[in-house]
Coordinates of C-alpha atoms in Angstrom, one line a residue:
Chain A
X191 CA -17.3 -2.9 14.0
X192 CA -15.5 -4.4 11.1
X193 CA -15.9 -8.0 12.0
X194 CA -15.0 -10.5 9.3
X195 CA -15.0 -14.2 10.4
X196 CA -13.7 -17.6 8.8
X197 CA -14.7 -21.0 8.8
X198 CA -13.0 -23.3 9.7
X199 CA -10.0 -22.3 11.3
X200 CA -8.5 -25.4 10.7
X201 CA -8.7 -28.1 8.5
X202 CA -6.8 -31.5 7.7
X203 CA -8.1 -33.3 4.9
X204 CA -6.3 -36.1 2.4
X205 CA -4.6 -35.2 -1.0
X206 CA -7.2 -35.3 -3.7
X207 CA -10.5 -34.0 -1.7
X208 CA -11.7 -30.5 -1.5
X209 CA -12.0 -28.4 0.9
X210 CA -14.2 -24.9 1.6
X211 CA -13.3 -22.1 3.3
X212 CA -16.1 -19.8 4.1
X213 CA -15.4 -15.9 4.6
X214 CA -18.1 -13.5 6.5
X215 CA -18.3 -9.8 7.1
X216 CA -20.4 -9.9 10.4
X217 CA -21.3 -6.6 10.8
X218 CA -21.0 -4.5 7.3
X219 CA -21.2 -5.0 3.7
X220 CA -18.5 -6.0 1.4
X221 CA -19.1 -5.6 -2.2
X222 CA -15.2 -6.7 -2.3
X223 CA -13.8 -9.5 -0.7
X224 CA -10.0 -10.9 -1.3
X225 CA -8.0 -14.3 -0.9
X226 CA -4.5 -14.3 0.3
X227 CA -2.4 -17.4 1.1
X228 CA 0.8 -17.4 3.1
X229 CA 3.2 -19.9 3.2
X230 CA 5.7 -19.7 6.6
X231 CA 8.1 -16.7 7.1
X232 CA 6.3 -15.1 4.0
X233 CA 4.2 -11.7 3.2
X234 CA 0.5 -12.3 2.2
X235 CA 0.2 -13.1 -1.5
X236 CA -3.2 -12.4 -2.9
X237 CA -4.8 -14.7 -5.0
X238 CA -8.3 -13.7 -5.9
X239 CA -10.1 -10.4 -5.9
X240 CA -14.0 -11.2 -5.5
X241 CA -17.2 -9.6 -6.3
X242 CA -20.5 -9.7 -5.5
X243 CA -22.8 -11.3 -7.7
X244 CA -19.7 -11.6 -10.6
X245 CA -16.7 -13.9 -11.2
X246 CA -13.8 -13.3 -9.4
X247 CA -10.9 -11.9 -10.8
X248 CA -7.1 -14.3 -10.4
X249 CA -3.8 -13.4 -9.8
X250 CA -1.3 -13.9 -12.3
X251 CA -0.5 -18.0 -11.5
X252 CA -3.2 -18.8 -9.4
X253 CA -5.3 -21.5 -11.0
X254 CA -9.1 -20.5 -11.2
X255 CA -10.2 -23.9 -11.8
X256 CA -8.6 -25.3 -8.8
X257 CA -9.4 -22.9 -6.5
X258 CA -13.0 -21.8 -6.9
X259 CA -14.4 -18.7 -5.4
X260 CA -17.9 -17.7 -5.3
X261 CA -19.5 -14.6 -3.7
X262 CA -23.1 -14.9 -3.4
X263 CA -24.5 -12.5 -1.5
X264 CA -22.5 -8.9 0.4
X265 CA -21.8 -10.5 3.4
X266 CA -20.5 -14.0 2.2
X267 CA -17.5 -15.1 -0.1
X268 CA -16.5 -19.0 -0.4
X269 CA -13.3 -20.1 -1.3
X270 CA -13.0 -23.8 -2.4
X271 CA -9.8 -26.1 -2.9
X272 CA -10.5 -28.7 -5.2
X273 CA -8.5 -31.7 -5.3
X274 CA -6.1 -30.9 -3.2
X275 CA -2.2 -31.6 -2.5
X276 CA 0.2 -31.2 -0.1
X277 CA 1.7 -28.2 -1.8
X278 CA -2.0 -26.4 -1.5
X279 CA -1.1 -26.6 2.6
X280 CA -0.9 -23.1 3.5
X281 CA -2.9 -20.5 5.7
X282 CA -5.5 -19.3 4.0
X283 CA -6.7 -15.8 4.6
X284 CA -9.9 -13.7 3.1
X285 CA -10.5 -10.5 3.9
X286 CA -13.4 -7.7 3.1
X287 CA -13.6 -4.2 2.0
X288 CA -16.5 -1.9 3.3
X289 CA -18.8 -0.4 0.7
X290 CA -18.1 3.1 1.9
X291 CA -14.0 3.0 2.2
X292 CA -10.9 2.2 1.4
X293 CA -9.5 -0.5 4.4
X294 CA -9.6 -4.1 4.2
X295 CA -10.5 -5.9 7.1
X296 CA -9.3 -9.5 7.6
X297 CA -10.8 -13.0 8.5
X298 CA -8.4 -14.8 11.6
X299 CA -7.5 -17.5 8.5
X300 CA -7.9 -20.9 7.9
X301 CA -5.1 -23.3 8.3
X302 CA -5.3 -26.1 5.9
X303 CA -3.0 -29.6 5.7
X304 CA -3.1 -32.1 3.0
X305 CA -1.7 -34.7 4.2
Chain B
X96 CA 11.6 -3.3 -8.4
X97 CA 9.0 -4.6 -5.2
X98 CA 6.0 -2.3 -5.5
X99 CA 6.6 -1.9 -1.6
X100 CA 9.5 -2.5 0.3
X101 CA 10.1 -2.3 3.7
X102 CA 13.3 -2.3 6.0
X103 CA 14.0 -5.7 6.3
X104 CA 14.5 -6.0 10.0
X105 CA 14.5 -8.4 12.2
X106 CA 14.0 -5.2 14.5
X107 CA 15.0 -5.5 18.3
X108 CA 13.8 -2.2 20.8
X109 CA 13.9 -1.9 24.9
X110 CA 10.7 -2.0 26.5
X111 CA 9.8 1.8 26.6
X112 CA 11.9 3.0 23.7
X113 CA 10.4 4.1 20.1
X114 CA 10.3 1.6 17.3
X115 CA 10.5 3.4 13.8
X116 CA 9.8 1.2 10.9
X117 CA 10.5 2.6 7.3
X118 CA 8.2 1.8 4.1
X119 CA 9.0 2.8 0.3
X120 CA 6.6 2.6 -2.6
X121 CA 7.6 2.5 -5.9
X122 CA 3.9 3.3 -7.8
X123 CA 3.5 7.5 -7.7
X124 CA -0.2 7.2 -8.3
X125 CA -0.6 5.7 -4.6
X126 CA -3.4 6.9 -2.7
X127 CA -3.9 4.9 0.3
X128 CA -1.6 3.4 2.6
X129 CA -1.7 1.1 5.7
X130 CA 0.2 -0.5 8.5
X131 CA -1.1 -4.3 10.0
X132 CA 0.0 -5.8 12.6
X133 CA 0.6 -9.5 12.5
X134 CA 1.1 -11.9 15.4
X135 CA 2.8 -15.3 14.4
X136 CA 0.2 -17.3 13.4
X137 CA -2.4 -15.0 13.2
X138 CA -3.9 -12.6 11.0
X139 CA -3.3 -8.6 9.7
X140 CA -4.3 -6.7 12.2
X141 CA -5.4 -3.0 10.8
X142 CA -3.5 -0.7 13.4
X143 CA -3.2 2.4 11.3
X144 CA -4.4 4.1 7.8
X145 CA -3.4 7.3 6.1
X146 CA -4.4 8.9 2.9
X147 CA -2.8 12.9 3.4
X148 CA 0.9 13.7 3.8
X149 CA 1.8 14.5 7.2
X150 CA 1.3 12.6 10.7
X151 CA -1.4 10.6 11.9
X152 CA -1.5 9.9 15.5
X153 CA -3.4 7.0 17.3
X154 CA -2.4 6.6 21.0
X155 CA 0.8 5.2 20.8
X156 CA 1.5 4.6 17.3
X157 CA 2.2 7.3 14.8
X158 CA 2.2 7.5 11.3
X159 CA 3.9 9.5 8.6
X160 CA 3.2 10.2 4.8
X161 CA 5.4 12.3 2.2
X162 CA 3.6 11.4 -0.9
X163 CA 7.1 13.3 -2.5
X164 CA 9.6 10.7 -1.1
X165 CA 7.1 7.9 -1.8
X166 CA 7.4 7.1 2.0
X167 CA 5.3 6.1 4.6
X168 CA 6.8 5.4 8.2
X169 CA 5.6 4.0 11.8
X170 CA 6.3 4.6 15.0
X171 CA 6.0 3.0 17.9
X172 CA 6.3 5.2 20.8
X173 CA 6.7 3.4 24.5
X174 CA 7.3 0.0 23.1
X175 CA 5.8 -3.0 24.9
X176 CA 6.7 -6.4 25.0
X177 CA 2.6 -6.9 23.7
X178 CA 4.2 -4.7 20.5
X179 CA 6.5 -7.9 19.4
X180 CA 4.8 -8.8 16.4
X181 CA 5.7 -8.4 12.3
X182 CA 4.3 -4.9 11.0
X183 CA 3.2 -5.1 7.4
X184 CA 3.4 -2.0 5.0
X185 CA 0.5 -1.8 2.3
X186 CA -0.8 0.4 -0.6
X187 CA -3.3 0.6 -2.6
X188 CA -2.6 0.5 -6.4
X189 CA -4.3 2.8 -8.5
X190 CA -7.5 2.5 -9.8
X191 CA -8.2 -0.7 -7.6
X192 CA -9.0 -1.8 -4.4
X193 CA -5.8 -4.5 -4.3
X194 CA -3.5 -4.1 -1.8
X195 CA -0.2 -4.3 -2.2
X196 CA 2.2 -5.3 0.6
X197 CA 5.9 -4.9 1.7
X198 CA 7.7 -8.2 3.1
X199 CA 6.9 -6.9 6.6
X200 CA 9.2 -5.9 9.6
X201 CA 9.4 -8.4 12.6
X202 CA 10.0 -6.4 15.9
X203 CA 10.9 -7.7 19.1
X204 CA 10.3 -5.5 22.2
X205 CA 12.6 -7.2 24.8
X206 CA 11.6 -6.5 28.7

């Protein structure tokens, strides 16, 4: 149990198109999904806390209108890189957080390159 | 000071021997802590959660709690060479669901 998937796993794409990553929790509900990034030789940083059926909620210096999060329904959050750069290249990684408990549960990430 | 901090590692264990890594968290009103497992280039991994003080045993891995010292710890009993990975420390903050994560300890279990 606990299954959250992403898609794509990878993606190149040129600087100044968008790009979205889709996050899934296969086999429970998550009224709580998060974003994290992580550059090379780095800890996770999180970017985005996300809820179901409400706006999601930014970290300090991460820019809501460049990278757009919606979470539609309990089993499905989006997140979508708008215009992007090469500095946006980074591994992308959501993950969810069952309705019941406390864990969070993570995607296998989405690698992204701007070239 | 880093809400969590871990020992900073790299840490490098013969196959067979325990690997202990060390976490510290700085916010008192912690409830809920976890260590992930992270391959390189891969994702967390959940390996172990604990909410009580005390030890929490799951097959080889072991974790400890003392809500006093604001500590958690892992161990790694009979390392294996499939153990080599970075080990991440996280907490949730109070009164959310965020976790909060230590800069993670890379072990090596050499053969």
């Amino acid at each position: 149990g606990a299954v959250v998937s992403q898609h794509p796993s990878w993606v190149i794409c040129k600087s100044g198109t968008s790009v979205k990553i889709e996050c899934r929790s296969l086999d429970f509900q998550a009224t709580t999904m998060f974003w994290y990034r992580q550059f090379p030789k780095q800890s996770l940083m999180l970017m985005a806390t996300s809820n179901e059926g409400s706006k999601a909620t930014y970290e300090q210096g991460v820019e809501k209108d460049k990278f757009l999060i919606n979470h539609a329904s309990l089993t499905l959050s989006t997140l979508t890189v708008t215009s992007a750069h090469p500095e946006d290249s980074s591994f992308y990684i959501c993950s969810a957080r069952d309705m019941t408990g406390n864990e969070q549960f993570f995607g296998p990430g989405t690698r992204l390159t701007v070239l | 000071q880093k809400e969590v901090e871990q020992n900073s590692g790299p840490l490098s264990v013969p196959e067979g021997a325990i690997a202990s890594l060390n976490c510290t968290y700085s916010d008192r009103g912690s409830q809920s802590f976890f260590w992930y497992r992270q391959y390189s280039g891969k994702s967390p991994e959940l390996i172990m959660s604990i909410y009580s003080n005390g030890d929490k045993e799951d097959g080889r891995f072991t974790a400890q709690l003392n809500k006093a010292s604001q500590y958690v710890s892992l161990l790694i009993r009979d390392s294996q060479p499939s153990d080599s990975a970075t080990y991440l420390c996280a907490v949730n903050l109070p009164l959310d669901y965020k976790l909060s994560f230590g800069a993670g300890t890379t072990v090596t279990v050499r053969a």
